[in-house]
Amino acid sequence: MVGPDPEADPEAVFETFWESYDRYYAHFELKDLDWDAVYHEYRPRVDATTTDEELFEILAEMIALLQDGHVYLVGGERRALSNVELRARSSNFDRDVVRTHYVAEDDASRGDDRIIFGRIGENTGYIALGTLSGGEGVGENTRGWIAEMETAIERLSDAEAMILDLRNNGGGRAYNSKYVASFFATERRPFLITRSRSGPEHDDFSRPRTWYVEPMEGVRFDGPVVVLTNRRSFSAAEWLTLALRQYDHVVHMGTHSGGGLAMFLPRELPNGWMHTISVQDTRCIEGRSYERVGVAPHIYVDNGADEPGDAMLDQVLNYLEGQ
Amino acid sequence: MAALVASLCILIGGQAVGEETSPSTNWTVTAGGGVAEVASRDEAGSPLAYSGVGYPLILRVDAVGPRWAAGGQTGLFVFGLNGGRLSADLAREGEPSHRADSLFVDLSAWIDRQVLTGSAHRLWLGAQVGHWTFFRSYLYNPAQIGSVESWEAVITADVRAGVGGDYGRLSWELAASVPLLGWMMRPSYAVRGDERVEIVESHTTVLRRGRAVTVDRLQMVQGEASVALALGQRWGLRGEYRAGRLSYTNFVQTRAFVQRGTLGVSLRF
């Protein structure tokens, strides 16, 4: 009564895959990518005799052209990422080094390791968020592990400065970003403008929506703050970074963030494979998009390869000492 | 078309209101449950069809006068309570996931006027306000981050027609309805885009973001067949088969089919 499923042959899978991006992907114009040309280049490589392995490789090549950290393809045990360069980039952050050599308090690890907080020395508060996933609710009604933020801010409220470490934070809920930012906000400010695909044309978008940070009632920290990012600070972690950058008492240090700020849509193909599509155009208040390039820090600091310790954190501490 | 519906309502409603206080009005309340088969092919959610079984609870109220009848009914199932796990054929072939948790509720209120009456048979025409919500939360793959939600929620102004008859303690009815106008609520085109955010902030966004639809975009038909058996002066049993099909297109198409068989206990007042 609802019609037969589409054929799961290689050609039908290719057509559905190409059409899904054509209908929903938000960044063709931003990335100056001619998706019709991609069709004409790759379609001849698929016919009824194409094997699953060959088809997967072809589709993986197509999404690699998008260079999008929110785009991936899963087929059985196979997995292909669009932005291989981003994900393959070696991490320059070791949580254990921070925990062992920097953060002093015994109860420094809270929230199932998703949040670490404590003091570095006498006067510097340190909060590392490993993710922004999980939790539920909005604003002051936020619940779950992320609500440990309130405990962290309370415990560190007498610190002279604060480091919010978002290195290797792969993102999560946008509302968690707003929630965390609210502990550092001094007044209501806009930080992001989003639009979503709203029709079949590549420039069909919903009307712009402005996102605001609202100051948290009660517990807040308005002393000097450094937000620290690396290339693996991604998605909602970049939203949080942009939200914090709206305030004069916050300095952004580290390396560029990951460069993937869009909401994404999982889809499936007639043969059961799954893939994801970025459906949202996301820009800072000044109108810039950080897709692919990431948010550039105010002050660039990095760890050298195979360097012992945490040179980024050392440089942040030196910076705060000099303030 | 709206004028047609309004005229029909006034025609039938006027007659009914005039007779509402008639002492010959019979009220019947029926409650029960049954089994439903549901199927969806929603391009916003998947190119694949998803189907499954729910165990709906139903409630129905009938008021019957000399030449008119009015009533209302609802039936619902909610995943986690009374069925509603849907799956694609791939899942049944052993692929992991490809499942959707669903909620279905239909609600309708109608008023009919008998236009032909024989010794044991009757034919009626009527108007109906209908509602249908079919919500699905898809999980395509264990590696998927977050579920994908899609739904059709529609309020319709319908025309109805039916026939019925009585054989001693047994009565039967066949009825069908089609909408002339509707108010359709669907997720935004991008499904997980900004509108979804607004829905998290305010559930009434779903209502506000609806759109008026006519038969060019919305094709829908619902039908029912029922048998009622009086077991006493004030109570009886009612068996009902009910089915509906919906097709709606706005850039992407969604199609849904629901059929259910239910058995209820009726109390007459």
Coordinates of C-alpha atoms in Angstrom, one line a residue, chain A residues 31-175:
Chain A
K31 CA 32.7 25.2 -1.4
D32 CA 32.1 26.1 -5.1
L33 CA 31.4 22.4 -5.9
D34 CA 29.5 21.5 -9.1
W35 CA 27.5 18.5 -7.9
D36 CA 26.1 17.9 -11.4
A37 CA 29.7 17.6 -12.7
V38 CA 30.4 15.1 -10.0
Y39 CA 27.5 13.1 -11.2
H40 CA 28.7 13.1 -14.8
E41 CA 32.2 12.2 -13.7
Y42 CA 31.3 9.3 -11.4
R43 CA 28.0 7.9 -12.9
P44 CA 29.7 6.2 -15.8
R45 CA 31.8 4.2 -13.3
V46 CA 28.8 2.4 -12.0
D47 CA 26.8 -0.3 -13.7
A48 CA 24.9 -3.5 -12.9
T49 CA 28.2 -5.4 -12.5
T50 CA 29.8 -3.0 -10.0
T51 CA 30.7 -4.8 -6.8
D52 CA 29.9 -3.6 -3.3
E53 CA 33.6 -2.9 -2.7
E54 CA 33.8 -0.9 -5.9
L55 CA 30.6 1.0 -5.3
F56 CA 31.7 1.9 -1.7
E57 CA 35.0 3.3 -3.0
I58 CA 33.3 5.4 -5.7
L59 CA 30.8 6.9 -3.1
A60 CA 33.7 7.5 -0.7
E61 CA 35.6 9.4 -3.4
M62 CA 32.5 11.5 -4.0
I63 CA 32.1 12.5 -0.4
A64 CA 35.8 13.2 -0.1
L65 CA 35.2 16.1 -2.5
L66 CA 33.0 17.7 0.1
Q67 CA 35.8 17.9 2.7
D68 CA 33.2 17.9 5.4
G69 CA 33.9 16.6 8.9
H70 CA 30.2 15.9 9.4
V71 CA 29.9 13.7 6.3
Y72 CA 30.6 10.0 6.4
L73 CA 29.5 6.7 4.8
V74 CA 29.0 3.4 6.6
G75 CA 28.4 0.2 4.7
G76 CA 28.7 -3.0 6.7
E77 CA 32.1 -3.0 8.3
R78 CA 33.4 -0.3 5.9
R79 CA 33.5 3.3 6.9
A80 CA 34.6 6.3 4.9
L81 CA 35.1 9.9 6.1
S82 CA 34.8 12.9 4.0
N83 CA 37.4 15.0 5.7
V84 CA 40.2 12.4 6.0
E85 CA 42.8 15.1 6.6
L86 CA 41.0 16.4 9.6
R87 CA 40.3 13.1 11.3
A88 CA 43.8 11.7 10.5
R89 CA 45.6 14.6 11.9
S90 CA 47.5 13.6 15.0
S91 CA 46.2 14.7 18.3
N92 CA 48.2 17.3 20.1
F93 CA 46.5 16.8 23.4
D94 CA 46.9 14.0 26.0
R95 CA 44.3 14.2 28.7
D96 CA 46.4 12.0 31.0
V97 CA 49.3 14.4 30.8
V98 CA 47.0 17.2 32.0
R99 CA 45.5 15.1 34.7
T100 CA 48.9 13.8 36.0
H101 CA 51.1 16.8 35.7
Y102 CA 48.9 19.9 35.8
V103 CA 45.6 19.6 37.6
A104 CA 46.1 19.5 41.4
E105 CA 42.9 18.5 43.0
D106 CA 42.2 14.9 43.9
D107 CA 38.6 15.0 42.7
A108 CA 39.7 16.5 39.4
S109 CA 37.8 14.1 37.3
R110 CA 34.1 14.4 37.3
G111 CA 31.2 13.4 35.0
D112 CA 32.5 10.1 33.7
D113 CA 35.7 11.7 32.4
R114 CA 33.7 13.9 30.0
I115 CA 34.6 16.8 32.3
I116 CA 37.8 17.3 34.2
F117 CA 38.2 20.3 36.5
G118 CA 40.5 21.4 39.2
R119 CA 43.3 24.0 39.7
I120 CA 46.6 24.5 38.1
G121 CA 48.7 26.1 40.8
E122 CA 46.9 28.3 43.3
N123 CA 45.0 30.6 41.2
T124 CA 44.1 29.2 37.8
G125 CA 41.0 27.2 37.3
Y126 CA 41.0 24.5 34.7
I127 CA 38.0 22.8 33.0
A128 CA 38.4 20.3 30.2
L129 CA 35.3 19.2 28.3
G130 CA 35.9 16.0 26.3
T131 CA 32.5 16.2 24.6
L132 CA 29.3 18.2 24.4
S133 CA 27.2 15.1 23.8
G134 CA 24.6 13.8 26.2
G135 CA 22.6 15.6 28.8
E136 CA 19.1 17.0 28.0
G137 CA 17.1 20.1 28.5
V138 CA 17.6 23.7 27.6
G139 CA 19.2 26.6 29.6
E140 CA 18.8 26.4 33.3
N141 CA 16.7 23.2 32.9
T142 CA 19.8 21.4 31.5
R143 CA 20.2 18.0 33.1
G144 CA 22.7 15.1 33.0
W145 CA 26.5 15.1 33.2
I146 CA 26.9 18.5 31.6
A147 CA 25.2 20.1 34.6
E148 CA 28.5 19.3 36.5
M149 CA 29.6 22.6 34.9
E150 CA 27.8 24.4 37.7
T151 CA 29.8 22.5 40.3
A152 CA 33.0 23.2 38.5
I153 CA 32.3 26.9 38.3
E154 CA 31.2 27.0 41.9
R155 CA 34.4 25.2 43.1
L156 CA 36.6 27.4 41.0
S157 CA 34.8 30.7 41.4
D158 CA 37.6 32.2 43.5
A159 CA 40.3 31.5 40.8
E160 CA 42.0 34.5 39.3
A161 CA 41.7 33.1 35.8
M162 CA 40.1 30.1 34.0
I163 CA 41.2 27.8 31.2
L164 CA 38.4 26.1 29.3
D165 CA 40.1 23.3 27.4
L166 CA 38.1 22.2 24.3
R167 CA 40.9 20.3 22.7
N168 CA 39.7 17.0 21.1
N169 CA 36.1 17.9 21.9
G170 CA 34.2 16.4 19.0
G171 CA 31.0 18.3 19.8
G172 CA 27.5 17.2 20.6
R173 CA 24.4 19.2 21.5
A174 CA 24.2 22.9 20.5
Y175 CA 22.2 23.5 23.7

